[in-house]
PDB file of C-alpha atoms in Angstrom:
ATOM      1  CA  UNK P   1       2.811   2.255 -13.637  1.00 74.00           C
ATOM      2  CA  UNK P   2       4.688   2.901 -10.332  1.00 90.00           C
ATOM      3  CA  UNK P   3       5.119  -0.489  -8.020  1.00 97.00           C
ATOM      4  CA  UNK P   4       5.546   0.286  -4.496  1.00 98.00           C
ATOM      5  CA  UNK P   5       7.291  -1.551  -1.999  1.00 98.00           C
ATOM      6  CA  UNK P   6       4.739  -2.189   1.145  1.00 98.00           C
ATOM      7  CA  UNK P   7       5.528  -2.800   4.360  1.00 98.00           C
ATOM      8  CA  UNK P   8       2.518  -4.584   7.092  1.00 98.00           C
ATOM      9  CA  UNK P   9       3.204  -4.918  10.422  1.00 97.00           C
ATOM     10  CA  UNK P  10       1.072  -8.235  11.839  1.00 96.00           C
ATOM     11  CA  UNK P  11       0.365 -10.171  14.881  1.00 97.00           C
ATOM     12  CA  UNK P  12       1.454 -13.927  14.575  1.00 95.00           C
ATOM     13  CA  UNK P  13      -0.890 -14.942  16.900  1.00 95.00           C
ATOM     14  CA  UNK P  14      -3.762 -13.217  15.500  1.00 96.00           C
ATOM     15  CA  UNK P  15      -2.953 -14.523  12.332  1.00 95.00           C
ATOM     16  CA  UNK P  16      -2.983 -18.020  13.795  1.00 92.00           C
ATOM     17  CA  UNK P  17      -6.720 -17.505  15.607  1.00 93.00           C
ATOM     18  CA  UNK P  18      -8.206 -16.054  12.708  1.00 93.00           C
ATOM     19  CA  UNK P  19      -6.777 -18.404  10.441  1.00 91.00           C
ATOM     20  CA  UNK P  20      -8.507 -21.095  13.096  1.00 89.00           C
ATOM     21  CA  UNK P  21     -11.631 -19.541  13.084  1.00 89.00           C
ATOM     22  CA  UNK P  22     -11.861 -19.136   8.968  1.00 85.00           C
ATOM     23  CA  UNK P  23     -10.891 -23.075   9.062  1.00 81.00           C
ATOM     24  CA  UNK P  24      -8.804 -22.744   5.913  1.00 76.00           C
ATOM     25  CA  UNK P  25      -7.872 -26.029   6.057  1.00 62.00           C
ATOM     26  CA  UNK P  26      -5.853 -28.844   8.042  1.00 63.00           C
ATOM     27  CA  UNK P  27      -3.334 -27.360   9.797  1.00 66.00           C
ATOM     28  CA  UNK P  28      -2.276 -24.262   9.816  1.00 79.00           C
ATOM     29  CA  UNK P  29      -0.584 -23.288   6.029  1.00 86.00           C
ATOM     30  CA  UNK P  30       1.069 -19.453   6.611  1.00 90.00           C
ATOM     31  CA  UNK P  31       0.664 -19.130   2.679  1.00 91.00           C
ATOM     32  CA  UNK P  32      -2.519 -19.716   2.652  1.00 91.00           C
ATOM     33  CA  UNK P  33      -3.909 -17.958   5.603  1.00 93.00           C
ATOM     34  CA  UNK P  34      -1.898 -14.756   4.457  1.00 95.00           C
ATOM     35  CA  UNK P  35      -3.059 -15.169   0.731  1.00 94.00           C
ATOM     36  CA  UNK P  36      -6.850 -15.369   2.147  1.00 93.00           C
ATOM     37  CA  UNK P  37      -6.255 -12.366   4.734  1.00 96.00           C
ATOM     38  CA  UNK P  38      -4.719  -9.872   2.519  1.00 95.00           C
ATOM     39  CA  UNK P  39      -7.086 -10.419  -0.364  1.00 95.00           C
ATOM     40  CA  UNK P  40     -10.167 -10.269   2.062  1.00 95.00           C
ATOM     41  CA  UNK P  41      -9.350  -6.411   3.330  1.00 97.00           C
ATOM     42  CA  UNK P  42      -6.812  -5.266   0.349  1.00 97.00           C
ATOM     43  CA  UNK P  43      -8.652  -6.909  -2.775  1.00 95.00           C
ATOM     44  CA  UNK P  44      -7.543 -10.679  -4.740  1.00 93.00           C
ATOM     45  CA  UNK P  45      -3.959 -10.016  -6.188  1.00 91.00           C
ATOM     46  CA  UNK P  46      -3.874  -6.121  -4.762  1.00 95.00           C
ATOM     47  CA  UNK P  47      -0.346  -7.214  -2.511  1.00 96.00           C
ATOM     48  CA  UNK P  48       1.409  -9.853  -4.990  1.00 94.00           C
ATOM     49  CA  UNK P  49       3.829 -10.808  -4.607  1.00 97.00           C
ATOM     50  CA  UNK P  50       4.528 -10.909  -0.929  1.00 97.00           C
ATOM     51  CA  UNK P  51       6.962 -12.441   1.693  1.00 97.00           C
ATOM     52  CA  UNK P  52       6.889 -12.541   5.337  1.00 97.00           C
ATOM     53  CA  UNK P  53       9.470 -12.231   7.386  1.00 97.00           C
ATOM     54  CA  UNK P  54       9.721 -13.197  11.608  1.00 95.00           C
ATOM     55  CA  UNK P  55      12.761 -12.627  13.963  1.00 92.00           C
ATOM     56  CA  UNK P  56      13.433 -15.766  15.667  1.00 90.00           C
ATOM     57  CA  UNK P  57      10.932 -16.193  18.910  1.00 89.00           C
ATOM     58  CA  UNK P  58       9.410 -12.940  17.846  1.00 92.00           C
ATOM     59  CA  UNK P  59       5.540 -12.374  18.074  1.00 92.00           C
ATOM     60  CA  UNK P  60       5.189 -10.352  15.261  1.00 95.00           C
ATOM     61  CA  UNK P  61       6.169 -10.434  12.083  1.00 96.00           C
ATOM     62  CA  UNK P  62       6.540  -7.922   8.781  1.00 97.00           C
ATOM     63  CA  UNK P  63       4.717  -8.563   5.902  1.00 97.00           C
ATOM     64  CA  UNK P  64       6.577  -7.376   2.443  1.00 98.00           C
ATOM     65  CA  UNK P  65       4.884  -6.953  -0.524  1.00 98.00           C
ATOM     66  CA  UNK P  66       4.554  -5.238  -4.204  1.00 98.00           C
ATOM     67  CA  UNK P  67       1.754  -3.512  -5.269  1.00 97.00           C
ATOM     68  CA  UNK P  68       0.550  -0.693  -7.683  1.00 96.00           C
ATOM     69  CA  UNK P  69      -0.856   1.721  -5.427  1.00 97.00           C
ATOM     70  CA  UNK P  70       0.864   3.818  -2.138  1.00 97.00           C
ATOM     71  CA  UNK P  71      -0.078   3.071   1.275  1.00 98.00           C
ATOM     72  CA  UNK P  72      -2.255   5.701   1.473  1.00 97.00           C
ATOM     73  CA  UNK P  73      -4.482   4.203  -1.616  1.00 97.00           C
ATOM     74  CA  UNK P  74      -4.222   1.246   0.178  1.00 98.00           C
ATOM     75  CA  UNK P  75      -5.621   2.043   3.697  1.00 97.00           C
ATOM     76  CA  UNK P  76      -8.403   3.851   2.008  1.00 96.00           C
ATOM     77  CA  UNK P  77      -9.177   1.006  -0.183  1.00 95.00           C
ATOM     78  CA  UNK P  78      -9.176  -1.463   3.196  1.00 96.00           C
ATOM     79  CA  UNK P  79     -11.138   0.818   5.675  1.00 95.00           C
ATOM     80  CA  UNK P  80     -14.164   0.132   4.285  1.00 95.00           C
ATOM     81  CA  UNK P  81     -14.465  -3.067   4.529  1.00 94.00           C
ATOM     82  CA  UNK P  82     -12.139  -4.037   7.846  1.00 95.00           C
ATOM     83  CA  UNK P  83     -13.403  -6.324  10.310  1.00 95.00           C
ATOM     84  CA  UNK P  84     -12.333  -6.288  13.801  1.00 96.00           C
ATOM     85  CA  UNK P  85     -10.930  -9.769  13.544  1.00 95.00           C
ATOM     86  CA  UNK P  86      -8.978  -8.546  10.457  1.00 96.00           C
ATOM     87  CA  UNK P  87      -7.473  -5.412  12.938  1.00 96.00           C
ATOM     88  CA  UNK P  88      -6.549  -7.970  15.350  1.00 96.00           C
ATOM     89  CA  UNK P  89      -4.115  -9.486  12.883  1.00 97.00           C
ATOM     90  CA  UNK P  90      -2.680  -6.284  11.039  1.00 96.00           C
ATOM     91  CA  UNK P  91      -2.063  -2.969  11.867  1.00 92.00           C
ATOM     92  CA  UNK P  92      -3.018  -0.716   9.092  1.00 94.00           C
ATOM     93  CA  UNK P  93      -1.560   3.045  11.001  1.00 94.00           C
ATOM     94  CA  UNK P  94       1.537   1.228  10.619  1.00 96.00           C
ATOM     95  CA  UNK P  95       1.162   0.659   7.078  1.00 97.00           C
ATOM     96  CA  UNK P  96       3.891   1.878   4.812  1.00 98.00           C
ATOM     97  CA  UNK P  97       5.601   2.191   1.226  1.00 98.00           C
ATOM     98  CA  UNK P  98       8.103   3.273  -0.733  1.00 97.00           C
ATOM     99  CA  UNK P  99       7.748   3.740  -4.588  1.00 97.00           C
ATOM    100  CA  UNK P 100      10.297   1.747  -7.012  1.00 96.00           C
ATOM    101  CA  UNK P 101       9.091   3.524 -10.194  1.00 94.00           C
ATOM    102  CA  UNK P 102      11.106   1.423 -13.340  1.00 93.00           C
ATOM    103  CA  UNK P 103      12.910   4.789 -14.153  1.00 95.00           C
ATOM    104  CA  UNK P 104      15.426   3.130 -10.876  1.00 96.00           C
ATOM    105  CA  UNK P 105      16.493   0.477 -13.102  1.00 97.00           C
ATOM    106  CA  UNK P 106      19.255   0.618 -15.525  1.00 98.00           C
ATOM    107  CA  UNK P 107      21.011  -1.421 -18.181  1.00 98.00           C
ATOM    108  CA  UNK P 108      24.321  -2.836 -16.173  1.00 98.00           C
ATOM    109  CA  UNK P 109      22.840  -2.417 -12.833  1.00 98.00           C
ATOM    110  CA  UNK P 110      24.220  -4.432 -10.160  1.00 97.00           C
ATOM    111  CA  UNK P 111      21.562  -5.598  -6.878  1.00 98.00           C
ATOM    112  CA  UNK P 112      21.442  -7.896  -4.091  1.00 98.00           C
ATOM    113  CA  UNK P 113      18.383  -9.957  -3.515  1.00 98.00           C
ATOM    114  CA  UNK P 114      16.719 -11.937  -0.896  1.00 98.00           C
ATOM    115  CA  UNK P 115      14.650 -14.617  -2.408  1.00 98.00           C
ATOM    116  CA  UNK P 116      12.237 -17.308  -1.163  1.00 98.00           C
ATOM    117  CA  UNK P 117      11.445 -20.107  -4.350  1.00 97.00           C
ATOM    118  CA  UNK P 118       9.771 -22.616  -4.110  1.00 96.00           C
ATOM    119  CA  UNK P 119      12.118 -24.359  -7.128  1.00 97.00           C
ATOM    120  CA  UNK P 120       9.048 -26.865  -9.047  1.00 95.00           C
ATOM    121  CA  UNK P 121       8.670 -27.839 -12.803  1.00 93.00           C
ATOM    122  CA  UNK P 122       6.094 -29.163 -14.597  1.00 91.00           C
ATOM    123  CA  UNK P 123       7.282 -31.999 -16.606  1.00 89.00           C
ATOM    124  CA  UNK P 124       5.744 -31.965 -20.271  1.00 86.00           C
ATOM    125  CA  UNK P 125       6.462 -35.952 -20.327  1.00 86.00           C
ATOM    126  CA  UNK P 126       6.391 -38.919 -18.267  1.00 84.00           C
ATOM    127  CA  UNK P 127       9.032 -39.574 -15.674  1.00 86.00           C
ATOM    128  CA  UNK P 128      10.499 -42.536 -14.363  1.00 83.00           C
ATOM    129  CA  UNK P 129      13.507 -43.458 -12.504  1.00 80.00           C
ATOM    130  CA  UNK P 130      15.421 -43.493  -8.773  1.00 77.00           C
ATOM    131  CA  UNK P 131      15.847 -40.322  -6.589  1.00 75.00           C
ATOM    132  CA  UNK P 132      18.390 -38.924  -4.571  1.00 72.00           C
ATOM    133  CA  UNK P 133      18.227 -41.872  -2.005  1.00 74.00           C
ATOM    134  CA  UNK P 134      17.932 -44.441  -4.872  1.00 74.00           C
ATOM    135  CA  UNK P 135      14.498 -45.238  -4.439  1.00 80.00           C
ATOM    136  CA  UNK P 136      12.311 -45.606  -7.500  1.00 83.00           C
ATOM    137  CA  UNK P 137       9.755 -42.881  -7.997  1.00 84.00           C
ATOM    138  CA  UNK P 138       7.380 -41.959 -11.390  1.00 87.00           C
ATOM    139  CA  UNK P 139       5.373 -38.983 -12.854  1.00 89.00           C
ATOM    140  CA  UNK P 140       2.709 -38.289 -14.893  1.00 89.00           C
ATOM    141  CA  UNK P 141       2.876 -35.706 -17.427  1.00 90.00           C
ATOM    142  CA  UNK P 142       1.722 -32.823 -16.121  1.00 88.00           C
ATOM    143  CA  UNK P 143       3.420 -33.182 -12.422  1.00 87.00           C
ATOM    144  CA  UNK P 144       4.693 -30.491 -10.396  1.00 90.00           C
ATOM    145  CA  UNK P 145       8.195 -31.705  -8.956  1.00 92.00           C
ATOM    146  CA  UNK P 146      11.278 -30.586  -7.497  1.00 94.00           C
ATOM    147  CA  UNK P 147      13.413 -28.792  -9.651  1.00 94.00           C
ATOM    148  CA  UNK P 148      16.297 -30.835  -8.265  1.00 94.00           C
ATOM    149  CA  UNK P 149      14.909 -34.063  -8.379  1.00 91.00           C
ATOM    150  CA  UNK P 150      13.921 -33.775 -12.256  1.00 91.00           C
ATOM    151  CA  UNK P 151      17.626 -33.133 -13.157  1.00 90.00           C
ATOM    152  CA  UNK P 152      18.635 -36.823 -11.116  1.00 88.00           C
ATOM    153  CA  UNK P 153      15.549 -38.534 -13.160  1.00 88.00           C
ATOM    154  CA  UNK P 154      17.003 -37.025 -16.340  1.00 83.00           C
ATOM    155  CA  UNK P 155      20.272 -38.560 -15.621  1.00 75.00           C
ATOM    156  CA  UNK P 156      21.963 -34.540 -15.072  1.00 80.00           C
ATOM    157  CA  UNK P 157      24.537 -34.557 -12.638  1.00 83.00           C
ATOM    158  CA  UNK P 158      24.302 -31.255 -10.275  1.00 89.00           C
ATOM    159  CA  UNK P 159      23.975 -30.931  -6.524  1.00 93.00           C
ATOM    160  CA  UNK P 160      20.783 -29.244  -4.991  1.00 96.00           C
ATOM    161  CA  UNK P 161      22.325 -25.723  -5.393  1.00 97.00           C
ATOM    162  CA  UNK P 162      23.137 -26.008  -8.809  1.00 96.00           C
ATOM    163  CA  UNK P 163      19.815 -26.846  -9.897  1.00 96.00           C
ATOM    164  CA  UNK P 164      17.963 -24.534  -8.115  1.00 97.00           C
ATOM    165  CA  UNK P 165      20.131 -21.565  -9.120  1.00 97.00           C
ATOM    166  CA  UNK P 166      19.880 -22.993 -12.979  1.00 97.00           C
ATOM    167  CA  UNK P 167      16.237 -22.631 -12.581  1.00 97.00           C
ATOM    168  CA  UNK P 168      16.090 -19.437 -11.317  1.00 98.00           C
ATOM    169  CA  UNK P 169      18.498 -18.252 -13.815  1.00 98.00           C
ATOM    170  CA  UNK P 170      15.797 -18.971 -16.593  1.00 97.00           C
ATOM    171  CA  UNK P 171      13.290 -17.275 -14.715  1.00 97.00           C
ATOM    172  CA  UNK P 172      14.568 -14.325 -14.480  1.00 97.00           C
ATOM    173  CA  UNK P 173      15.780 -14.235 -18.225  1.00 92.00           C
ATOM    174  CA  UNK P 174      15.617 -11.793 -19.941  1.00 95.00           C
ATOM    175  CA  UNK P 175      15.311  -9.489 -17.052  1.00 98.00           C
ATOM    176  CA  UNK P 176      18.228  -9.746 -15.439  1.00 98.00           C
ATOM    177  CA  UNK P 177      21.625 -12.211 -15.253  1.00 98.00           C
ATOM    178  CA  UNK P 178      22.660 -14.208 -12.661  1.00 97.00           C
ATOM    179  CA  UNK P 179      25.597 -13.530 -10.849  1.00 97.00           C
ATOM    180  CA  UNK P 180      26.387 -17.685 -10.114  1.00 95.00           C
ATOM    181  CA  UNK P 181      29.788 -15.918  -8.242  1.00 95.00           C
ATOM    182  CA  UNK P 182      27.654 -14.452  -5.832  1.00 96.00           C
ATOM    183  CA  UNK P 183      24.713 -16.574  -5.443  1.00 97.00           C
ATOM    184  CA  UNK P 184      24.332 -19.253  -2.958  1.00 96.00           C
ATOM    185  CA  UNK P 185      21.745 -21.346  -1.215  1.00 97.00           C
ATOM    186  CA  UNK P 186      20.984 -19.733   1.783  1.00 97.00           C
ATOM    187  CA  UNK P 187      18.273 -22.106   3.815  1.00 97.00           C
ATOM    188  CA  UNK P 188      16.133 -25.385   2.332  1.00 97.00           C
ATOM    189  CA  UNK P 189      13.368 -27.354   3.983  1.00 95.00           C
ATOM    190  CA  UNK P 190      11.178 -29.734   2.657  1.00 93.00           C
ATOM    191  CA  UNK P 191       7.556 -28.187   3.621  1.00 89.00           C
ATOM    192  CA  UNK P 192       3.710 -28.892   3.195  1.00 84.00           C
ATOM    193  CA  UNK P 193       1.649 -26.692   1.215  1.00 83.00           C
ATOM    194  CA  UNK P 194      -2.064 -26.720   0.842  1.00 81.00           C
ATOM    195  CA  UNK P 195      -3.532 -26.262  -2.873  1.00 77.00           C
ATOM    196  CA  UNK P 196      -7.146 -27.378  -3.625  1.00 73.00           C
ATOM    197  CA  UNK P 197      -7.630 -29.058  -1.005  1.00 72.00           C
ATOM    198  CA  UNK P 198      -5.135 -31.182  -0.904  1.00 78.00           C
ATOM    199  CA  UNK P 199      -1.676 -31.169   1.295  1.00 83.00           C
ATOM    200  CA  UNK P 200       1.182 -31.011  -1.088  1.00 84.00           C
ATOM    201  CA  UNK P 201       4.967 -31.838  -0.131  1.00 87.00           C
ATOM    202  CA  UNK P 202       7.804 -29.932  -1.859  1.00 91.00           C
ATOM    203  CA  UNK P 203      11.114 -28.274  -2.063  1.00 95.00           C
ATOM    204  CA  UNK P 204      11.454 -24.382   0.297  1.00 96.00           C
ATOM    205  CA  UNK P 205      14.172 -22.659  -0.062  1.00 97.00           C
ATOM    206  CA  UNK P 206      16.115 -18.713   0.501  1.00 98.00           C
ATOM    207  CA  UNK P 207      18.558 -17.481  -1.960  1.00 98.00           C
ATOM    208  CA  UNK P 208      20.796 -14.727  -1.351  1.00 97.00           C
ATOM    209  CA  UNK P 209      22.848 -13.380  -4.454  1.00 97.00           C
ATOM    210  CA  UNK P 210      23.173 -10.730  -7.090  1.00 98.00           C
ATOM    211  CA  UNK P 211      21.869 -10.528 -10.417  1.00 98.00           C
ATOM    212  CA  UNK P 212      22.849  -7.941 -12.944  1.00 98.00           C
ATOM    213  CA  UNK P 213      19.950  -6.231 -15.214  1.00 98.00           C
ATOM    214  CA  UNK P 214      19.999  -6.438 -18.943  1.00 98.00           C
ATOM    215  CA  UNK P 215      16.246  -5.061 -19.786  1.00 98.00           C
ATOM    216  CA  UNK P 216      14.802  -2.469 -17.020  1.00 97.00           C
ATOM    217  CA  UNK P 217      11.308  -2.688 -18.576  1.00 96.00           C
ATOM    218  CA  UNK P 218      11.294  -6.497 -18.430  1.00 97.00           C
ATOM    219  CA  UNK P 219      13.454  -6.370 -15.237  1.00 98.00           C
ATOM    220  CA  UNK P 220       9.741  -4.012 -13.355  1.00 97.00           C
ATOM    221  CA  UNK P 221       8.036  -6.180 -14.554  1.00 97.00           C
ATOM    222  CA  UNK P 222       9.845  -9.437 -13.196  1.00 97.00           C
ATOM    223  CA  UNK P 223       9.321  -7.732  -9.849  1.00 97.00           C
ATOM    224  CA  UNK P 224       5.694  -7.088  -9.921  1.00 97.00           C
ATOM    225  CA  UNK P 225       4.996 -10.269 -11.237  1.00 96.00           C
ATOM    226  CA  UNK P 226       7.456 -12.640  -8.789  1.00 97.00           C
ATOM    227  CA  UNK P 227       9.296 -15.212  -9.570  1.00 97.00           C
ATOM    228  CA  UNK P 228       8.276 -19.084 -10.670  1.00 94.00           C
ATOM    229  CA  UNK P 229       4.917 -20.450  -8.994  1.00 88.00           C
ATOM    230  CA  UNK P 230       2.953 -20.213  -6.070  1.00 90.00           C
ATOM    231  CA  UNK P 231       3.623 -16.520  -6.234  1.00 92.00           C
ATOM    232  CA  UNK P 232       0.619 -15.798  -3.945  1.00 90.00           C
ATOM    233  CA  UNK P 233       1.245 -17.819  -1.455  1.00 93.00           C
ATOM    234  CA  UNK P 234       4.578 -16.011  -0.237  1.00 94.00           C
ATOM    235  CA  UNK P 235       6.932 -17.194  -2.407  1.00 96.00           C
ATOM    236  CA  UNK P 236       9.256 -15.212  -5.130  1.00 97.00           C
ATOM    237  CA  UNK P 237       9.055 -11.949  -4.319  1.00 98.00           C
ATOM    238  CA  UNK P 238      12.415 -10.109  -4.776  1.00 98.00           C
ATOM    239  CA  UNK P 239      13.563  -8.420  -1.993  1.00 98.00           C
ATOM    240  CA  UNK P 240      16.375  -5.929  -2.809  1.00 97.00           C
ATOM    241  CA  UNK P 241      20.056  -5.735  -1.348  1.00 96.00           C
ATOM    242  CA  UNK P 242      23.290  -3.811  -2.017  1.00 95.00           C
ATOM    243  CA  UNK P 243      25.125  -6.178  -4.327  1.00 94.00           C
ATOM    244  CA  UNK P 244      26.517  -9.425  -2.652  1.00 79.00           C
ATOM    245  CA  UNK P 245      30.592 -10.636  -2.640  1.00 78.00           C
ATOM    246  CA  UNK P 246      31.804 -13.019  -4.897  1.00 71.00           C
ATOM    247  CA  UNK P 247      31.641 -16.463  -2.777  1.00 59.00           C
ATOM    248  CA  UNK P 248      33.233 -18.903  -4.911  1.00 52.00           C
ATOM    249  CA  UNK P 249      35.982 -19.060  -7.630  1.00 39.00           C
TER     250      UNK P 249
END
């Protein structure tokens, strides 16, 4: 299978009304009105994962995604069934792609990446113990929690960085390496998500780095599939870069 890189021009605003009008919840959750949309005129899972990107004060934005058919497949697969509202928000003319069949990846191969995670485990045990601040906190088994705070509760020392890169280091095993020399942190926010109907709190963060493949078949796959959870919601999809500098000794 060939995975193509899309590219969706959309209008913010639209995307807000519509998202009003659907009443997808309290709020307004980008994930989750994007994960609705594009399933609604492309098909459940057809543009997964994705990412959205916005220029600051801009009024549009670019939506990013992986999927297994071409642009062309995929306008003919949406015309059909397009609404108007659904035209308001995205503008499928402008619709484009770019194949990245897994004959472009090599054993050795170097790339830059653009990441958003959003860095959760699920802890297989009970948890108990103070957080970052010092303030006592428990889980259940079962829990979804910051990556970072689950290393303070288990007594680890590492900083926020640290952790997060350690977990996406195991998620992309054995795909690819991490380059830890030119990897960094690039943004984090604490942001609320909505998931069954309830408003969740967690960790949001960008990395920017380089990772080095050791299996291209596992390595096409890693990209169609995303990395860690809430991969249809607009988090880890891996958007390519020339290989980043070394930032740190």
């Amino acid at each position: 299978m060939t995975l193509h890189l899309v590219e969706l021009p959309l209008s913010l605003r639209a995307l807000h009304l519509w998202a009003g009008e659907r009443k997808l919840g309290a709020g307004f959750d980008e994930g989750v009105a994007l994960h609705h949309l594009i399933g609604e005129v492309f098909g459940p899972a057809t543009l997964q994962p994705f990412r959205l990107l916005v220029a600051p004060r801009a009024r549009t934005g670019t939506l990013y995604a992986y999927a297994a058919d071409d642009a062309n497949e995929l306008r003919k697969r949406a015309l059909p069934g397009l609404t108007p509202a659904h035209a308001a928000v995205i503008d499928l003319e402008r619709l484009r792609s770019l194949p990245r069949p897994s004959s472009a990846w090599s054993m050795g191969q170097r790339l830059g990446f653009d990441l958003r995670i959003r860095p959760v485990v699920r802890i297989a045990s009970d948890l108990h113990g103070a957080n970052n601040d010092g303030k006592p906190v428990s889980f259940r088994k079962g829990a979804e929690i910051d990556a970072f705070l689950a290393t303070v509760l288990r007594d680890r020392e590492n900083t926020r960085e640290g952790a997060y890169l350690d977990w996406l280091a195991a998620r992309l095993g054995p795909a690819a390496n991490l380059d830890r020399t030119a990897t960094r942190l690039a943004s984090f926010q604490r942001s609320w998500i909505q998931r069954n109907g309830r408003r969740v709190e967690g960790p949001d963060a960008v990395v920017h780095g380089t990772l080095t493949i050791t299996d291209p078949a596992a390595f096409a796959e890693r990209l169609a599939r995303g990395v860690g959870r809430h991969r249809s919601y607009g988090y880890g999809m891996l958007l390519l870069r020339p290989p980043q500098k070394g930032i740190r000794c």
